[in-house]
Coordinates of C-alpha atoms and ligand atoms in Angstrom, one line a residue:
M1 CA 19.8 27.2 -19.1
T2 CA 16.7 29.9 -19.9
A3 CA 14.1 30.0 -17.9
A4 CA 11.7 28.6 -20.4
S5 CA 13.8 25.6 -21.3
A6 CA 13.8 24.9 -17.5
A7 CA 10.1 24.9 -17.7
A8 CA 10.3 22.8 -20.0
R9 CA 12.4 20.1 -18.2
K10 CA 9.9 20.2 -15.4
P11 CA 8.6 16.8 -15.1
R12 CA 5.2 16.1 -14.4
L13 CA 4.2 15.7 -11.4
L14 CA 1.9 12.6 -10.1
E15 CA 0.3 14.3 -6.9
G16 CA -1.7 11.6 -4.9
G17 CA -4.1 14.1 -3.6
P18 CA -6.6 14.3 -6.5
I19 CA -6.3 10.5 -7.1
A20 CA -7.1 10.1 -3.3
S21 CA -10.0 12.4 -3.3
E22 CA -11.7 10.8 -6.0
I23 CA -11.6 7.2 -4.2
R24 CA -12.7 8.7 -1.5
A25 CA -16.0 10.0 -3.1
M26 CA -17.1 6.7 -4.7
V27 CA -16.1 5.1 -1.1
R28 CA -18.4 7.9 0.5
G29 CA -21.4 6.7 -1.8
D30 CA -20.4 3.1 -1.7
V31 CA -20.7 3.5 2.7
A32 CA -23.9 5.0 2.0
A33 CA -25.2 2.5 0.2
F34 CA -24.0 0.0 2.5
Q35 CA -25.4 1.8 5.5
E36 CA -29.0 1.5 3.8
R37 CA -28.8 -1.6 3.3
Y38 CA -27.6 -3.0 6.4
G39 CA -28.7 -0.4 8.7
Y40 CA -25.0 -0.2 10.2
V41 CA -21.7 1.4 8.7
P42 CA -18.7 -0.7 8.5
G43 CA -15.7 -0.6 10.6
L44 CA -12.1 -0.7 10.4
A45 CA -10.2 -1.8 13.6
V46 CA -6.4 -0.3 14.1
V47 CA -4.7 -1.8 16.3
I48 CA -1.9 -0.5 18.0
V49 CA 0.7 -2.7 20.1
G50 CA 2.6 -0.4 22.9
R51 CA 3.7 2.7 21.8
D52 CA 5.8 4.0 18.6
A53 CA 4.9 7.3 17.5
P54 CA 5.8 7.7 14.0
S55 CA 3.3 4.5 13.5
T56 CA 1.1 6.4 15.2
V57 CA 0.9 9.1 13.4
Y58 CA 0.8 7.0 10.3
L59 CA -2.5 4.9 11.8
Q60 CA -4.5 8.4 13.4
Q61 CA -4.0 9.8 9.2
I62 CA -6.2 6.4 8.4
L63 CA -9.0 6.8 11.3
R64 CA -9.4 10.7 9.9
S65 CA -9.6 9.4 6.6
C66 CA -12.1 7.2 8.0
R67 CA -14.2 9.6 9.4
T68 CA -14.2 11.6 5.9
V69 CA -15.9 8.9 4.5
G70 CA -18.2 8.1 7.3
V71 CA -16.4 4.3 8.2
E72 CA -15.9 3.9 11.9
G73 CA -12.6 3.8 12.9
R74 CA -11.7 2.2 15.8
L75 CA -8.0 2.0 17.7
V76 CA -7.9 -0.8 19.6
E77 CA -4.7 0.0 21.9
I78 CA -3.0 -3.0 24.2
E79 CA -0.6 -0.7 26.2
G80 CA 1.1 -2.7 28.7
E81 CA 3.1 -5.5 28.9
V82 CA 2.2 -7.2 25.2
S83 CA 2.5 -10.6 25.2
P84 CA 1.6 -12.6 21.9
G85 CA -1.5 -14.2 23.6
R86 CA -2.7 -10.7 24.5
L87 CA -2.3 -9.7 20.9
R88 CA -4.0 -13.3 19.7
R89 CA -7.1 -13.0 21.9
Q90 CA -7.8 -9.1 20.7
L91 CA -7.6 -10.6 17.4
M92 CA -9.6 -13.1 18.0
E93 CA -12.2 -10.9 19.5
L94 CA -12.3 -8.2 16.4
N95 CA -12.8 -11.8 14.0
E96 CA -16.1 -12.2 15.8
D97 CA -17.1 -8.9 15.7
P98 CA -19.7 -8.2 13.0
L99 CA -19.6 -4.7 13.1
I100 CA -15.8 -4.9 12.4
S101 CA -15.3 -5.1 8.7
G102 CA -11.3 -4.9 8.5
V103 CA -8.5 -4.9 10.8
I104 CA -5.0 -3.4 10.1
V105 CA -2.1 -4.1 13.0
Q106 CA 0.5 -1.5 13.4
M107 CA 3.9 -2.6 11.9
P108 CA 6.6 -3.1 13.2
L109 CA 5.4 -5.1 16.1
P110 CA 7.4 -5.1 19.8
P111 CA 11.0 -7.1 19.8
G112 CA 8.8 -10.6 21.3
I113 CA 5.7 -10.5 19.2
P114 CA 6.8 -12.5 16.2
L115 CA 4.5 -11.7 13.1
A116 CA 3.3 -14.8 12.9
T117 CA 1.3 -14.0 16.1
V118 CA -0.6 -11.8 13.6
L119 CA -0.5 -14.2 10.2
D120 CA -2.2 -17.4 12.2
T121 CA -4.6 -15.3 14.3
L122 CA -5.8 -12.8 12.0
D123 CA -9.1 -14.0 9.5
P124 CA -7.8 -13.5 5.9
R125 CA -11.4 -11.8 5.1
K126 CA -10.4 -9.3 7.5
D127 CA -6.7 -8.6 6.8
I128 CA -7.5 -5.6 4.7
D129 CA -3.5 -4.7 4.1
G130 CA -3.1 -7.9 2.4
I131 CA -0.6 -9.8 4.5
H132 CA -2.1 -12.7 5.6
P133 CA -0.1 -15.3 3.1
R134 CA -3.9 -16.6 1.8
N135 CA -4.0 -13.0 0.6
A136 CA -0.2 -12.9 -0.9
G137 CA -0.9 -16.1 -2.6
L138 CA -4.1 -15.1 -4.2
M139 CA -2.1 -11.6 -5.3
T140 CA 0.6 -13.9 -7.1
L141 CA -1.3 -16.2 -8.9
G142 CA -3.3 -13.5 -10.0
Y143 CA -6.3 -13.4 -7.7
E144 CA -7.6 -10.0 -6.5
G145 CA -7.2 -11.2 -2.3
F146 CA -6.8 -7.7 -0.6
L147 CA -3.9 -6.4 -1.7
P148 CA -0.8 -4.4 -0.5
T149 CA -2.0 -1.4 -0.3
T150 CA 1.1 1.0 -0.6
A151 CA 2.6 -1.1 -3.5
Q152 CA -1.2 -1.1 -4.6
A153 CA -1.2 2.5 -4.5
A154 CA 2.3 2.9 -6.1
V155 CA 0.9 0.8 -9.5
E156 CA -2.6 2.7 -8.9
I157 CA -0.8 6.3 -9.5
L158 CA 0.8 4.7 -12.7
K159 CA -2.4 3.6 -13.9
R160 CA -4.7 6.3 -12.8
S161 CA -2.2 9.0 -14.4
G162 CA -2.3 7.1 -17.9
I163 CA 0.8 5.9 -17.5
E164 CA 2.0 3.0 -20.3
I165 CA 3.2 0.1 -18.5
A166 CA 3.0 -2.5 -20.5
G167 CA 6.5 -3.5 -22.1
R168 CA 8.3 -1.1 -20.6
R169 CA 11.1 -1.3 -18.3
A170 CA 10.6 -1.1 -14.8
V171 CA 12.6 -1.3 -11.6
V172 CA 11.4 -2.1 -7.9
I173 CA 14.0 -1.2 -5.6
G174 CA 13.2 -3.1 -2.3
R175 CA 11.8 -6.8 -2.0
S176 CA 10.0 -6.5 1.8
N177 CA 6.7 -8.8 1.5
V178 CA 4.5 -5.3 2.1
V179 CA 6.3 -3.2 -0.7
G180 CA 9.1 -4.2 -3.0
K181 CA 7.9 -8.2 -3.6
P182 CA 4.1 -7.0 -4.5
A183 CA 4.5 -4.0 -6.4
A184 CA 6.7 -6.0 -8.6
I185 CA 4.3 -8.7 -8.7
L186 CA 1.7 -5.8 -9.5
L187 CA 3.6 -4.3 -12.1
L188 CA 4.2 -7.2 -13.7
R189 CA 0.5 -8.2 -13.9
E190 CA 0.2 -4.8 -15.7
N191 CA 2.7 -6.8 -18.5
A192 CA 5.8 -4.7 -17.5
T193 CA 9.4 -6.2 -17.7
V194 CA 10.5 -6.1 -14.0
T195 CA 13.7 -6.3 -12.4
V196 CA 13.8 -6.4 -8.5
C197 CA 16.9 -4.5 -6.5
H198 CA 18.0 -4.9 -3.4
T199 CA 20.6 -4.8 -0.7
R200 CA 22.6 -7.8 -2.2
T201 CA 22.2 -6.6 -5.5
R202 CA 25.6 -6.1 -7.2
D203 CA 25.8 -3.0 -9.5
L204 CA 22.5 -1.1 -8.3
E205 CA 23.4 1.9 -10.5
R206 CA 23.3 0.2 -13.8
E207 CA 20.1 -1.8 -13.5
V208 CA 18.4 2.0 -12.3
K209 CA 19.6 3.0 -15.3
R210 CA 17.9 0.6 -17.4
A211 CA 14.5 1.7 -15.7
E212 CA 11.7 3.3 -17.9
I213 CA 9.5 2.7 -14.8
L214 CA 11.7 3.2 -11.6
L215 CA 9.4 2.0 -8.1
V216 CA 11.9 2.9 -5.0
A217 CA 10.2 1.4 -1.6
A218 CA 14.1 1.0 0.1
G219 CA 13.5 3.0 3.2
H220 CA 17.0 5.2 2.5
P221 CA 16.9 9.0 2.0
G222 CA 18.5 9.9 -1.2
L223 CA 19.0 6.5 -2.6
I224 CA 18.6 7.3 -5.9
R225 CA 19.7 10.8 -7.7
G226 CA 19.5 12.9 -11.1
D227 CA 22.7 11.7 -12.2
M228 CA 21.6 7.5 -11.9
L229 CA 18.7 7.9 -13.8
R230 CA 17.6 7.4 -17.7
R231 CA 16.2 10.3 -19.4
G232 CA 12.5 10.2 -19.2
V233 CA 12.1 7.9 -16.7
V234 CA 8.4 7.7 -14.6
V235 CA 9.4 8.1 -10.8
V236 CA 7.4 6.5 -8.6
D237 CA 9.0 6.9 -4.5
V238 CA 7.2 5.5 -2.1
G239 CA 9.9 6.1 0.8
I240 CA 8.8 8.0 3.8
N241 CA 11.5 9.0 6.1
V242 CA 12.1 11.7 8.5
V243 CA 15.2 13.9 7.7
E244 CA 15.8 17.2 9.8
G245 CA 12.0 16.9 10.6
R246 CA 11.2 17.0 7.0
L247 CA 9.1 14.1 5.8
V248 CA 11.8 13.0 1.9
G249 CA 11.6 10.0 -0.2
D250 CA 13.9 7.3 -1.5
V251 CA 14.8 9.8 -4.6
D252 CA 16.4 13.0 -4.2
F253 CA 13.6 15.2 -5.7
E254 CA 15.6 18.0 -7.4
S255 CA 18.3 16.0 -9.4
A256 CA 15.4 13.1 -10.1
S257 CA 13.7 15.7 -11.5
R258 CA 16.2 17.6 -14.5
V259 CA 15.6 14.1 -15.5
A260 CA 12.7 12.6 -15.1
S261 CA 9.5 13.0 -17.2
A262 CA 7.4 12.3 -14.3
I263 CA 7.7 11.6 -11.0
T264 CA 5.8 11.1 -7.1
P265 CA 6.3 14.2 -4.5
V266 CA 6.9 13.3 -1.0
P267 CA 5.1 14.2 1.0
G268 CA 1.5 13.9 -2.0
G269 CA 2.2 11.3 -3.6
V270 CA 2.0 7.9 -3.1
G271 CA 0.7 8.0 0.8
P272 CA -2.7 9.8 0.6
V273 CA -3.8 7.2 -2.4
T274 CA -2.5 4.4 0.1
N275 CA -4.9 5.7 2.9
A276 CA -7.7 6.0 0.4
L277 CA -7.5 2.6 -1.2
L278 CA -7.7 1.3 2.1
L279 CA -10.9 2.6 2.5
T280 CA -11.5 0.7 -0.9
H281 CA -10.6 -2.5 1.0
V282 CA -13.1 -1.8 4.3
M283 CA -15.8 -1.7 2.0
R284 CA -15.5 -4.5 -0.3
A285 CA -14.9 -6.9 3.1
A286 CA -17.6 -5.3 4.4
W287 CA -20.0 -6.4 1.8
D288 CA -18.3 -9.9 0.9
Q289 CA -19.4 -10.2 5.0
A290 CA -22.6 -9.2 4.9
A291 CA -23.4 -10.8 1.6
T292 CA -22.0 -14.4 3.1
E293 CA -23.9 -13.5 6.8
S294 CA -27.0 -13.3 5.0
G295 CA -26.7 -16.2 2.9
G296 CA -25.1 -14.5 0.0
A297 CA -21.7 -15.3 -2.0
A298 CA -19.6 -18.2 0.2
L299 CA -16.7 -16.8 -0.9
P300 CA -15.0 -13.2 -1.3
R301 CA -16.2 -12.3 -4.9
A302 CA -12.7 -11.4 -6.1
A303 CA -11.5 -14.1 -5.0
L304 CA -13.4 -16.2 -7.5
E305 CA -12.2 -13.9 -10.8
P306 CA -9.3 -13.6 -11.8
V307 CA -7.9 -10.1 -12.8
P308 CA -7.6 -10.0 -16.7
S309 CA -3.8 -10.0 -17.0
G310 CA -3.8 -12.3 -14.2
P311 CA -3.5 -16.1 -13.7
G312 CA -3.4 -16.0 -18.2
P313 CA -0.6 -15.0 -19.6
S314 CA 2.6 -16.9 -19.2
Ligands
NAD1 P1 11.7 -2.4 4.5 O1 12.7 -2.0 4.9 O2 11.0 -3.6 5.1 O3 12.7 -2.9 2.6 C1 13.5 -2.2 1.9 C2 13.7 -2.9 1.1 O4 14.9 -1.8 0.8 C3 14.7 -4.3 1.6 O5 14.0 -5.1 0.5 C4 16.1 -4.4 1.2 O6 16.1 -5.2 0.4 C5 16.3 -3.0 0.4 N1 17.0 -2.0 0.0 C6 17.4 -1.1 1.2 N2 18.4 -0.3 1.6 C7 18.8 -0.8 0.0 C8 19.9 -0.5 -1.0 N3 21.1 0.4 -0.8 N4 20.4 -0.5 -2.2 C9 19.1 -1.7 -2.8 N5 17.8 -2.2 -2.1 C10 18.3 -1.8 -0.8 O7 11.0 -1.4 4.1 P2 9.8 -1.1 3.7 O8 8.9 -1.2 4.7 O9 9.3 -2.3 2.4 O10 9.3 0.3 3.2 C11 10.1 0.9 2.2 C12 10.3 2.3 2.4 O11 8.4 2.4 2.1 C13 10.6 2.8 4.1 O12 11.0 4.4 3.4 C14 8.5 3.0 4.1 O13 8.8 4.0 5.3 C15 8.0 3.7 3.3 N6 6.2 3.1 3.1 C16 5.8 4.2 2.4 C17 4.3 3.5 2.8 C18 3.7 4.8 1.5 O14 1.8 4.5 2.3 N7 4.0 5.8 1.4 C19 3.7 2.7 3.0 C20 4.6 1.6 3.9 C21 6.1 2.0 3.7

Protein backbone atom coordinates (compact mmCIF):
# COMPACT_ATOMS: atom_id res chain seq x y z
CA MET A 1 0.00 0.00 0.00
CA THR A 2 1.39 3.45 -0.86
CA ALA A 3 1.60 6.18 1.76
CA ALA A 4 -1.06 8.11 -0.14
CA SER A 5 -3.55 5.23 -0.23
CA ALA A 6 -2.89 4.47 3.45
CA ALA A 7 -3.65 8.09 4.30
CA ALA A 8 -6.74 8.00 2.10
CA ARG A 9 -7.99 5.01 4.08
CA LYS A 10 -7.61 6.74 7.41
CA PRO A 11 -11.03 7.00 9.04
CA ARG A 12 -12.45 10.22 10.31
CA LEU A 13 -11.61 10.51 13.99
CA LEU A 14 -14.72 11.35 15.99
CA GLU A 15 -13.06 13.18 18.86
CA GLY A 16 -15.08 14.04 21.92
CA GLY A 17 -12.85 16.88 23.14
CA PRO A 18 -14.05 19.65 20.80
CA ILE A 19 -17.69 18.65 21.27
CA ALA A 20 -17.23 18.64 25.05
CA SER A 21 -15.61 22.12 24.94
CA GLU A 22 -18.54 23.46 22.96
CA ILE A 23 -21.02 22.02 25.45
CA ARG A 24 -19.04 23.32 28.45
CA ALA A 25 -18.90 26.83 26.97
CA MET A 26 -22.69 26.77 26.69
CA VAL A 27 -23.05 25.52 30.27
CA ARG A 28 -20.73 28.26 31.55
CA GLY A 29 -23.10 30.88 30.14
CA ASP A 30 -26.08 29.04 31.58
CA VAL A 31 -24.50 28.94 35.07
CA ALA A 32 -23.90 32.71 34.91
CA ALA A 33 -27.51 33.33 33.85
CA PHE A 34 -28.78 31.08 36.63
CA GLN A 35 -26.65 32.80 39.26
CA GLU A 36 -27.84 36.20 38.13
CA ARG A 37 -31.47 35.12 38.35
CA TYR A 38 -31.39 33.11 41.58
CA GLY A 39 -28.28 34.34 43.42
CA TYR A 40 -26.53 30.99 43.86
CA VAL A 41 -24.73 28.45 41.71
CA PRO A 42 -26.26 24.98 41.22
CA GLY A 43 -24.58 22.08 42.99
CA LEU A 44 -23.83 18.53 41.94
CA ALA A 45 -23.30 15.92 44.67
CA VAL A 46 -21.09 12.98 43.84
CA VAL A 47 -21.70 10.19 46.34
CA ILE A 48 -18.96 7.65 46.94
CA VAL A 49 -19.98 4.56 48.85
CA GLY A 50 -16.92 2.85 50.30
CA ARG A 51 -13.68 3.18 48.37
CA ASP A 52 -12.97 2.00 44.85
CA ALA A 53 -10.00 3.45 42.98
CA PRO A 54 -11.12 3.40 39.29
CA SER A 55 -14.54 4.89 39.83
CA THR A 56 -13.05 7.44 42.22
CA VAL A 57 -10.83 8.65 39.37
CA TYR A 58 -13.90 8.95 37.12
CA LEU A 59 -15.79 10.87 39.79
CA GLN A 60 -12.81 13.20 40.35
CA GLN A 61 -12.95 14.02 36.62
CA ILE A 62 -16.59 14.99 37.02
CA LEU A 63 -15.73 17.28 39.92
CA ARG A 64 -13.00 18.89 37.79
CA SER A 65 -15.51 19.48 34.97
CA CYS A 66 -17.82 21.16 37.49
CA ARG A 67 -15.08 23.59 38.47
CA THR A 68 -14.38 24.55 34.86
CA VAL A 69 -17.97 25.73 34.32
CA GLY A 70 -18.68 27.16 37.79
CA VAL A 71 -21.01 24.41 39.04
CA GLU A 72 -20.48 23.62 42.73
CA GLY A 73 -19.22 20.02 42.88
CA ARG A 74 -19.61 18.37 46.27
CA LEU A 75 -17.93 15.08 47.11
CA VAL A 76 -19.97 13.07 49.62
CA GLU A 77 -18.02 10.09 50.93
CA ILE A 78 -19.75 7.48 53.01
CA GLU A 79 -16.84 5.75 54.64
CA GLY A 80 -16.48 2.85 57.00
CA GLU A 81 -19.30 0.40 57.57
CA VAL A 82 -21.87 1.27 54.90
CA SER A 83 -25.41 0.00 55.26
CA PRO A 84 -28.39 0.54 52.95
CA GLY A 85 -29.92 2.63 55.74
CA ARG A 86 -26.93 5.00 55.90
CA LEU A 87 -26.93 5.45 52.14
CA ARG A 88 -30.67 6.04 52.16
CA ARG A 89 -30.39 8.70 54.87
CA GLN A 90 -27.60 10.43 52.96
CA LEU A 91 -29.63 10.49 49.75
CA MET A 92 -32.67 11.82 51.58
CA GLU A 93 -30.56 14.66 52.94
CA LEU A 94 -29.36 15.49 49.42
CA ASN A 95 -32.95 15.27 48.11
CA GLU A 96 -33.89 17.98 50.62
CA ASP A 97 -30.83 20.18 50.05
CA PRO A 98 -31.92 23.21 47.98
CA LEU A 99 -28.33 23.95 46.89
CA ILE A 100 -27.91 20.49 45.34
CA SER A 101 -29.61 20.20 41.96
CA GLY A 102 -28.24 16.84 40.86
CA VAL A 103 -26.93 13.69 42.51
CA ILE A 104 -24.88 10.85 41.10
CA VAL A 105 -23.87 7.76 43.01
CA GLN A 106 -20.70 5.80 42.35
CA MET A 107 -21.39 2.49 40.62
CA PRO A 108 -21.10 -0.38 41.11
CA LEU A 109 -22.31 -0.26 44.69
CA PRO A 110 -20.41 -2.36 47.21
CA PRO A 111 -21.70 -5.86 47.93
CA GLY A 112 -24.62 -5.80 50.34
CA ILE A 113 -26.00 -2.49 49.07
CA PRO A 114 -28.81 -3.22 46.60
CA LEU A 115 -29.25 -0.83 43.69
CA ALA A 116 -32.86 -0.46 44.86
CA THR A 117 -31.51 1.55 47.81
CA VAL A 118 -30.65 4.30 45.33
CA LEU A 119 -33.56 3.80 42.93
CA ASP A 120 -36.16 3.88 45.71
CA THR A 121 -34.70 6.93 47.44
CA LEU A 122 -33.18 9.32 44.93
CA ASP A 123 -35.53 12.12 43.88
CA PRO A 124 -36.05 11.59 40.11
CA ARG A 125 -35.79 15.36 39.65
CA LYS A 126 -32.20 15.14 40.90
CA ASP A 127 -31.40 11.87 39.08
CA ILE A 128 -29.25 13.55 36.46
CA ASP A 129 -27.73 10.29 35.19
CA GLY A 130 -31.13 8.86 34.34
CA ILE A 131 -31.00 5.71 36.48
CA HIS A 132 -34.38 6.18 38.18
CA PRO A 133 -37.23 4.11 36.68
CA ARG A 134 -39.23 7.29 36.14
CA ASN A 135 -36.52 8.72 33.90
CA ALA A 136 -35.96 5.37 32.19
CA GLY A 137 -39.71 5.20 31.52
CA LEU A 138 -39.86 8.72 30.12
CA MET A 139 -36.97 7.94 27.78
CA THR A 140 -38.50 4.66 26.63
CA LEU A 141 -41.81 6.34 25.82
CA GLY A 142 -40.00 9.07 23.89
CA TYR A 143 -40.18 11.86 26.46
CA GLU A 144 -37.10 13.67 27.61
CA GLY A 145 -36.63 12.94 31.35
CA PHE A 146 -32.95 12.68 32.24
CA LEU A 147 -31.13 10.46 29.77
CA PRO A 148 -28.38 8.08 30.89
CA THR A 149 -25.45 10.31 30.06
CA THR A 150 -23.03 7.82 28.50
CA ALA A 151 -25.65 6.48 26.10
CA GLN A 152 -26.67 10.02 25.22
CA ALA A 153 -23.01 10.95 24.63
CA ALA A 154 -22.48 8.02 22.27
CA VAL A 155 -25.40 9.14 20.10
CA GLU A 156 -24.63 12.85 20.50
CA ILE A 157 -21.16 12.34 19.01
CA LEU A 158 -22.77 10.94 15.88
CA LYS A 159 -25.34 13.74 15.65
CA ARG A 160 -22.87 16.56 16.27
CA SER A 161 -20.44 15.04 13.78
CA GLY A 162 -23.14 15.12 11.10
CA ILE A 163 -23.25 11.33 10.75
CA GLU A 164 -26.53 10.24 9.25
CA ILE A 165 -28.42 7.86 11.53
CA ALA A 166 -31.96 7.67 10.11
CA GLY A 167 -32.63 4.53 8.13
CA ARG A 168 -29.21 3.02 8.77
CA ARG A 169 -28.56 -0.39 10.32
CA ALA A 170 -27.19 0.21 13.81
CA VAL A 171 -25.83 -2.61 15.94
CA VAL A 172 -25.38 -2.08 19.67
CA ILE A 173 -23.23 -4.50 21.63
CA GLY A 174 -24.25 -4.53 25.28
CA ARG A 175 -27.65 -4.33 26.95
CA SER A 176 -26.91 -2.81 30.35
CA ASN A 177 -29.46 -0.39 31.74
CA VAL A 178 -26.85 2.38 31.83
CA VAL A 179 -25.35 2.12 28.34
CA GLY A 180 -26.43 -0.53 25.81
CA LYS A 181 -30.18 -0.52 26.32
CA PRO A 182 -30.62 3.28 26.45
CA ALA A 183 -28.23 3.71 23.50
CA ALA A 184 -30.42 1.34 21.46
CA ILE A 185 -33.53 3.30 22.42
CA LEU A 186 -31.87 6.62 21.50
CA LEU A 187 -30.74 5.26 18.12
CA LEU A 188 -34.27 4.04 17.51
CA ARG A 189 -35.51 7.54 18.26
CA GLU A 190 -33.18 8.75 15.55
CA ASN A 191 -34.89 6.28 13.23
CA ALA A 192 -32.05 3.79 12.87
CA THR A 193 -32.88 0.12 12.43
CA VAL A 194 -31.44 -1.26 15.62
CA THR A 195 -30.12 -4.67 16.64
CA VAL A 196 -28.96 -5.27 20.21
CA CYS A 197 -26.31 -7.93 20.84
CA HIS A 198 -25.31 -9.41 24.19
CA THR A 199 -23.60 -12.40 25.75
CA ARG A 200 -26.31 -14.77 24.49
CA THR A 201 -26.23 -13.52 20.90
CA ARG A 202 -25.67 -16.61 18.74
CA ASP A 203 -23.46 -15.22 16.00
CA LEU A 204 -21.96 -11.90 17.03
CA GLU A 205 -19.70 -11.68 13.98
CA ARG A 206 -22.61 -12.01 11.57
CA GLU A 207 -24.57 -9.28 13.36
CA VAL A 208 -21.54 -6.98 13.51
CA LYS A 209 -20.80 -7.46 9.81
CA ARG A 210 -24.21 -6.01 8.95
CA ALA A 211 -23.68 -2.82 10.94
CA GLU A 212 -23.47 0.54 9.24
CA ILE A 213 -23.21 2.09 12.69
CA LEU A 214 -21.63 0.00 15.43
CA LEU A 215 -21.86 1.06 19.06
CA VAL A 216 -19.85 -1.13 21.41
CA ALA A 217 -20.38 -1.15 25.18
CA ALA A 218 -19.31 -4.56 26.40
CA GLY A 219 -16.33 -3.91 28.66
CA HIS A 220 -14.10 -6.40 26.78
CA PRO A 221 -10.89 -5.03 25.25
CA GLY A 222 -10.32 -6.23 21.69
CA LEU A 223 -13.80 -7.76 21.37
CA ILE A 224 -14.22 -6.16 17.94
CA ARG A 225 -11.51 -6.43 15.27
CA GLY A 226 -11.27 -4.87 11.85
CA ASP A 227 -11.88 -8.15 10.03
CA MET A 228 -15.32 -8.39 11.66
CA LEU A 229 -16.46 -5.04 10.23
CA ARG A 230 -18.24 -3.98 7.09
CA ARG A 231 -16.19 -1.49 5.07
CA GLY A 232 -17.23 2.10 5.77
CA VAL A 233 -18.87 1.37 9.12
CA VAL A 234 -19.05 4.16 11.72
CA VAL A 235 -17.74 2.87 15.06
CA VAL A 236 -18.56 4.32 18.47
CA ASP A 237 -16.46 2.66 21.15
CA VAL A 238 -17.91 3.20 24.61
CA GLY A 239 -15.70 0.65 26.35
CA ILE A 240 -13.18 1.78 28.94
CA ASN A 241 -10.67 -0.87 29.96
CA VAL A 242 -7.23 -0.71 31.51
CA VAL A 243 -4.73 -2.97 29.75
CA GLU A 244 -1.13 -2.91 30.91
CA GLY A 245 -1.70 0.48 32.49
CA ARG A 246 -3.25 1.97 29.31
CA LEU A 247 -6.85 2.95 28.68
CA VAL A 248 -8.32 1.09 25.72
CA GLY A 249 -11.82 0.58 24.34
CA ASP A 250 -13.63 -2.59 23.31
CA VAL A 251 -12.59 -2.16 19.68
CA ASP A 252 -9.12 -2.94 18.35
CA PHE A 253 -8.52 0.58 17.12
CA GLU A 254 -5.72 -0.17 14.69
CA SER A 255 -7.39 -2.93 12.68
CA ALA A 256 -10.82 -1.24 12.87
CA SER A 257 -9.30 1.98 11.51
CA ARG A 258 -8.36 0.19 8.29
CA VAL A 259 -12.03 -0.58 7.58
CA ALA A 260 -14.18 2.05 9.30
CA SER A 261 -15.09 5.39 7.74
CA ALA A 262 -15.24 7.04 11.16
CA ILE A 263 -14.32 5.93 14.66
CA THR A 264 -14.22 7.34 18.19
CA PRO A 265 -10.87 7.11 19.99
CA VAL A 266 -10.42 5.77 23.53
CA PRO A 267 -9.58 7.79 25.50
CA GLY A 268 -10.88 11.05 24.07
CA GLY A 269 -14.11 9.91 22.44
CA VAL A 270 -17.30 9.23 24.36
CA GLY A 271 -15.80 9.96 27.81
CA PRO A 272 -15.34 13.76 27.56
CA VAL A 273 -18.78 14.20 25.98
CA THR A 274 -20.34 12.18 28.81
CA ASN A 275 -18.84 14.51 31.41
CA ALA A 276 -19.92 17.63 29.55
CA LEU A 277 -23.48 16.40 29.00
CA LEU A 278 -23.78 15.60 32.69
CA LEU A 279 -23.26 19.31 33.39
CA THR A 280 -26.13 20.20 31.05
CA HIS A 281 -28.30 17.82 33.08
CA VAL A 282 -27.29 19.58 36.31
CA MET A 283 -28.35 22.89 34.80
CA ARG A 284 -31.64 21.57 33.52
CA ALA A 285 -32.37 20.11 36.96
CA ALA A 286 -31.42 23.42 38.57
CA TRP A 287 -33.70 25.53 36.39
CA ASP A 288 -36.62 23.14 36.81
CA GLN A 289 -36.25 22.91 40.59
CA ALA A 290 -35.80 26.66 40.98
CA ALA A 291 -38.87 27.32 38.83
CA THR A 292 -40.94 24.87 40.87
CA GLU A 293 -39.73 26.42 44.16
CA SER A 294 -40.70 29.87 42.97
CA GLY A 295 -44.14 28.68 41.88
CA GLY A 296 -43.34 28.21 38.20
CA ALA A 297 -43.71 25.07 36.11
CA ALA A 298 -44.62 22.15 38.36
CA LEU A 299 -43.28 19.45 36.06
CA PRO A 300 -39.87 19.30 34.43
CA ARG A 301 -40.26 21.22 31.19
CA ALA A 302 -38.97 18.45 28.99
CA ALA A 303 -41.26 15.87 30.54
CA LEU A 304 -44.11 17.72 28.89
CA GLU A 305 -42.55 17.82 25.48
CA PRO A 306 -42.16 14.65 23.46
CA VAL A 307 -38.96 14.74 21.44
CA PRO A 308 -39.66 15.20 17.71
CA SER A 309 -39.01 11.58 16.83
CA GLY A 310 -40.43 10.40 20.16
CA PRO A 311 -43.68 8.60 20.72
CA GLY A 312 -45.04 9.54 17.30
CA PRO A 313 -43.75 7.13 14.64
CA SER A 314 -44.47 3.47 15.20
P1 LIG B 1 -21.95 -4.08 31.82
O1 LIG B 1 -20.93 -5.09 32.25
O2 LIG B 1 -23.04 -3.72 32.76
O3 LIG B 1 -22.63 -4.59 30.47
C1 LIG B 1 -21.89 -5.15 29.44
C2 LIG B 1 -22.83 -5.66 28.37
O4 LIG B 1 -22.05 -6.16 27.30
C3 LIG B 1 -23.75 -6.77 28.84
O5 LIG B 1 -25.07 -6.44 28.49
C4 LIG B 1 -23.29 -8.02 28.09
O6 LIG B 1 -24.38 -8.80 27.66
C5 LIG B 1 -22.53 -7.44 26.91
N1 LIG B 1 -21.36 -8.26 26.59
C6 LIG B 1 -20.29 -8.51 27.35
N2 LIG B 1 -19.43 -9.34 26.70
C7 LIG B 1 -19.98 -9.61 25.51
C8 LIG B 1 -19.58 -10.42 24.41
N3 LIG B 1 -18.45 -11.11 24.41
N4 LIG B 1 -20.42 -10.47 23.34
C9 LIG B 1 -21.57 -9.79 23.32
N5 LIG B 1 -21.99 -9.01 24.33
C10 LIG B 1 -21.21 -8.93 25.42
O7 LIG B 1 -21.12 -2.80 31.36
P2 LIG B 1 -21.62 -1.27 31.14
O8 LIG B 1 -21.78 -0.61 32.46
O9 LIG B 1 -22.73 -1.26 30.17
O10 LIG B 1 -20.32 -0.66 30.46
C11 LIG B 1 -19.86 -1.12 29.21
C12 LIG B 1 -18.51 -0.51 28.91
O11 LIG B 1 -18.66 0.90 28.82
C13 LIG B 1 -17.45 -0.73 29.99
O12 LIG B 1 -16.20 -0.88 29.38
C14 LIG B 1 -17.48 0.55 30.80
O13 LIG B 1 -16.25 0.81 31.43
C15 LIG B 1 -17.76 1.54 29.71
N6 LIG B 1 -18.37 2.80 30.18
C16 LIG B 1 -17.92 3.93 29.56
C17 LIG B 1 -18.43 5.15 29.94
C18 LIG B 1 -17.96 6.39 29.22
O14 LIG B 1 -18.24 7.51 29.65
N7 LIG B 1 -17.27 6.23 28.09
C19 LIG B 1 -19.38 5.23 30.95
C20 LIG B 1 -19.88 4.04 31.52
C21 LIG B 1 -19.34 2.83 31.11
